XYZ file of N, CA, C and O in Angstrom:
264
model
N -46.118 -20.550 0.125
C -44.844 -19.935 0.443
C -43.868 -20.253 -0.688
O -43.755 -21.383 -1.104
N -43.199 -19.253 -1.154
C -42.244 -19.481 -2.237
C -40.833 -19.576 -1.657
O -40.504 -18.938 -0.668
N -40.020 -20.373 -2.284
C -38.636 -20.493 -1.817
C -37.759 -19.557 -2.657
O -37.870 -19.532 -3.877
N -36.910 -18.782 -1.999
C -36.059 -17.846 -2.750
C -35.002 -18.597 -3.567
O -34.530 -19.662 -3.178
N -34.690 -18.040 -4.687
C -33.634 -18.602 -5.516
C -32.300 -18.074 -5.012
O -32.120 -16.860 -4.859
N -31.394 -18.945 -4.728
C -30.088 -18.522 -4.234
C -29.008 -18.970 -5.202
O -29.070 -20.062 -5.767
N -28.065 -18.106 -5.433
C -26.918 -18.430 -6.285
C -25.662 -17.910 -5.610
O -25.707 -17.011 -4.771
N -24.554 -18.451 -6.022
C -23.274 -17.983 -5.494
C -22.815 -16.773 -6.295
O -23.087 -16.662 -7.485
N -22.131 -15.870 -5.613
C -21.530 -14.738 -6.307
C -20.361 -15.251 -7.144
O -19.739 -16.269 -6.810
N -20.004 -14.530 -8.215
C -18.842 -14.945 -8.996
C -17.570 -14.787 -8.162
O -17.552 -14.046 -7.176
N -16.489 -15.466 -8.539
C -15.250 -15.373 -7.764
C -14.660 -13.959 -7.807
O -14.852 -13.218 -8.764
N -13.945 -13.621 -6.773
C -13.271 -12.327 -6.693
C -11.926 -12.459 -7.397
O -11.205 -13.429 -7.189
N -11.607 -11.495 -8.224
C -10.318 -11.502 -8.930
C -9.440 -10.409 -8.332
O -9.753 -9.224 -8.436
N -8.374 -10.819 -7.694
C -7.451 -9.882 -7.061
C -6.237 -9.664 -7.945
O -5.786 -10.578 -8.639
N -5.699 -8.470 -7.915
C -4.467 -8.187 -8.644
C -3.295 -8.306 -7.683
O -3.474 -8.365 -6.468
N -2.114 -8.324 -8.241
C -0.918 -8.351 -7.404
C -0.792 -7.003 -6.695
O -1.144 -5.962 -7.260
N -0.311 -6.997 -5.453
C -0.140 -5.721 -4.754
C 0.896 -4.848 -5.472
O 1.817 -5.360 -6.117
N 0.719 -3.543 -5.349
C 1.698 -2.626 -5.937
C 3.022 -2.718 -5.200
O 3.078 -3.055 -4.021
N 4.098 -2.364 -5.901
C 5.400 -2.306 -5.247
C 5.407 -1.115 -4.300
O 4.808 -0.088 -4.592
N 6.077 -1.244 -3.156
C 6.144 -0.103 -2.239
C 6.861 1.069 -2.912
O 7.783 0.864 -3.708
N 6.454 2.298 -2.603
C 7.120 3.454 -3.208
C 8.576 3.550 -2.765
O 8.920 3.190 -1.647
N 9.398 4.021 -3.669
C 10.827 4.182 -3.403
C 11.097 5.622 -2.986
O 10.613 6.551 -3.637
N 11.855 5.836 -1.904
C 12.157 7.206 -1.499
C 13.009 7.919 -2.547
O 13.850 7.302 -3.205
N 12.772 9.210 -2.718
C 13.556 10.017 -3.651
C 14.936 10.268 -3.042
O 15.049 10.655 -1.880
N 15.959 10.005 -3.822
C 17.326 10.188 -3.354
C 17.570 11.649 -2.985
O 17.216 12.560 -3.727
N 18.148 11.874 -1.812
C 18.484 13.216 -1.366
C 17.358 13.953 -0.664
O 17.546 15.086 -0.233
N 16.193 13.330 -0.527
C 15.064 13.980 0.141
C 15.022 13.505 1.592
O 14.864 12.306 1.860
N 15.137 14.438 2.522
C 15.138 14.102 3.944
C 13.816 13.531 4.427
O 13.791 12.622 5.263
N 12.700 14.053 3.900
C 11.379 13.555 4.292
C 11.223 12.107 3.839
O 10.775 11.243 4.612
N 11.598 11.833 2.602
C 11.505 10.460 2.086
C 12.403 9.511 2.887
O 12.006 8.389 3.192
N 13.602 9.974 3.221
C 14.528 9.139 3.992
C 13.949 8.824 5.371
O 14.039 7.684 5.842
N 13.338 9.832 6.021
C 12.745 9.607 7.346
C 11.572 8.636 7.268
O 11.436 7.753 8.120
N 10.741 8.790 6.242
C 9.603 7.876 6.084
C 10.072 6.454 5.794
O 9.503 5.484 6.297
N 11.115 6.322 4.993
C 11.653 4.996 4.684
C 12.211 4.335 5.946
O 12.041 3.133 6.165
N 12.859 5.134 6.794
C 13.404 4.613 8.050
C 12.270 4.170 8.974
O 12.347 3.103 9.592
N 11.213 4.985 9.072
C 10.046 4.618 9.887
C 9.393 3.348 9.348
O 8.978 2.481 10.117
N 9.309 3.239 8.034
C 8.695 2.064 7.413
C 9.500 0.802 7.730
O 8.927 -0.239 8.053
N 10.814 0.905 7.668
C 11.677 -0.241 7.978
C 11.504 -0.672 9.430
O 11.395 -1.867 9.724
N 11.445 0.300 10.336
C 11.263 -0.016 11.757
C 9.885 -0.641 12.001
O 9.755 -1.603 12.765
N 8.864 -0.105 11.356
C 7.514 -0.644 11.521
C 7.429 -2.075 10.995
O 6.808 -2.946 11.606
N 8.079 -2.323 9.866
C 8.089 -3.678 9.303
C 8.792 -4.643 10.255
O 8.323 -5.758 10.480
N 9.904 -4.199 10.840
C 10.645 -5.046 11.786
C 9.806 -5.350 13.026
O 9.923 -6.423 13.616
N 8.945 -4.407 13.425
C 8.062 -4.609 14.582
C 6.802 -5.386 14.234
O 5.998 -5.698 15.114
N 6.598 -5.640 12.947
C 5.396 -6.353 12.526
C 4.158 -5.469 12.473
O 3.042 -5.965 12.424
N 4.356 -4.161 12.473
C 3.239 -3.206 12.445
C 2.925 -2.846 10.992
O 3.356 -1.819 10.474
N 2.152 -3.707 10.336
C 1.872 -3.522 8.920
C 0.975 -2.307 8.666
O 0.994 -1.737 7.579
N 0.209 -1.898 9.663
C -0.606 -0.689 9.524
C 0.304 0.534 9.384
O 0.072 1.399 8.533
N 1.341 0.595 10.201
C 2.290 1.707 10.117
C 3.088 1.642 8.814
O 3.398 2.679 8.217
N 3.410 0.434 8.363
C 4.098 0.275 7.078
C 3.235 0.860 5.964
O 3.703 1.617 5.111
N 1.954 0.517 5.986
C 1.022 1.032 4.983
C 0.914 2.550 5.060
O 0.905 3.231 4.026
N 0.849 3.092 6.273
C 0.782 4.547 6.439
C 2.009 5.232 5.837
O 1.890 6.259 5.156
N 3.174 4.668 6.079
C 4.409 5.237 5.520
C 4.399 5.166 3.996
O 4.821 6.117 3.317
N 3.910 4.054 3.452
C 3.831 3.924 1.998
C 2.906 4.979 1.396
O 3.213 5.564 0.354
N 1.776 5.234 2.061
C 0.835 6.248 1.577
C 1.492 7.624 1.601
O 1.399 8.395 0.635
N 2.175 7.934 2.700
C 2.835 9.241 2.803
C 3.955 9.387 1.779
O 4.123 10.457 1.186
N 4.730 8.329 1.575
C 5.794 8.378 0.571
C 5.223 8.617 -0.825
O 5.748 9.428 -1.588
N 4.166 7.906 -1.156
C 3.579 8.038 -2.486
C 2.949 9.411 -2.697
O 2.907 9.915 -3.818
N 2.464 10.037 -1.617
C 1.796 11.327 -1.731
C 2.739 12.514 -1.536
O 2.327 13.656 -1.702
N 3.989 12.237 -1.211
C 4.943 13.314 -0.954
C 5.106 14.156 -2.224
O 5.273 13.615 -3.307
N 5.052 15.498 -2.104
C 5.091 16.355 -3.287
C 6.313 16.166 -4.189
O 6.224 16.315 -5.391
N 7.446 15.827 -3.610
C 8.654 15.660 -4.429
C 8.830 14.228 -4.907
O 9.804 13.897 -5.560
N 7.877 13.387 -4.607
C 7.975 11.977 -4.983
C 7.665 11.835 -6.458
O 6.635 12.275 -6.925
N 8.552 11.219 -7.204
C 8.380 11.135 -8.647
C 8.217 9.705 -9.113
O 8.731 9.323 -10.154
N 7.497 8.919 -8.363
C 7.261 7.511 -8.710
C 6.222 7.438 -9.818
O 5.229 8.130 -9.804
N 6.464 6.599 -10.795
C 5.477 6.363 -11.854
C 4.497 5.358 -11.350
O 4.863 4.291 -10.856
N 3.209 5.682 -11.387
C 2.190 4.782 -10.840
C 1.534 4.011 -11.937
O 1.258 4.381 -12.964
């Protein structure tokens, strides 16, 4: 019977999280999403915060440099 060779995987290297997207000034959709994100953060609902960030970043009028 042979014994398998076991080794540890190399360490995981994580980057810093991206900054949350900033709502475009004067855009009602961005303002509503920002308000929802603030409420979700206050409730501790980080899943909803993440959802709002995704929608803000994908909004057609959003001009954030990525």
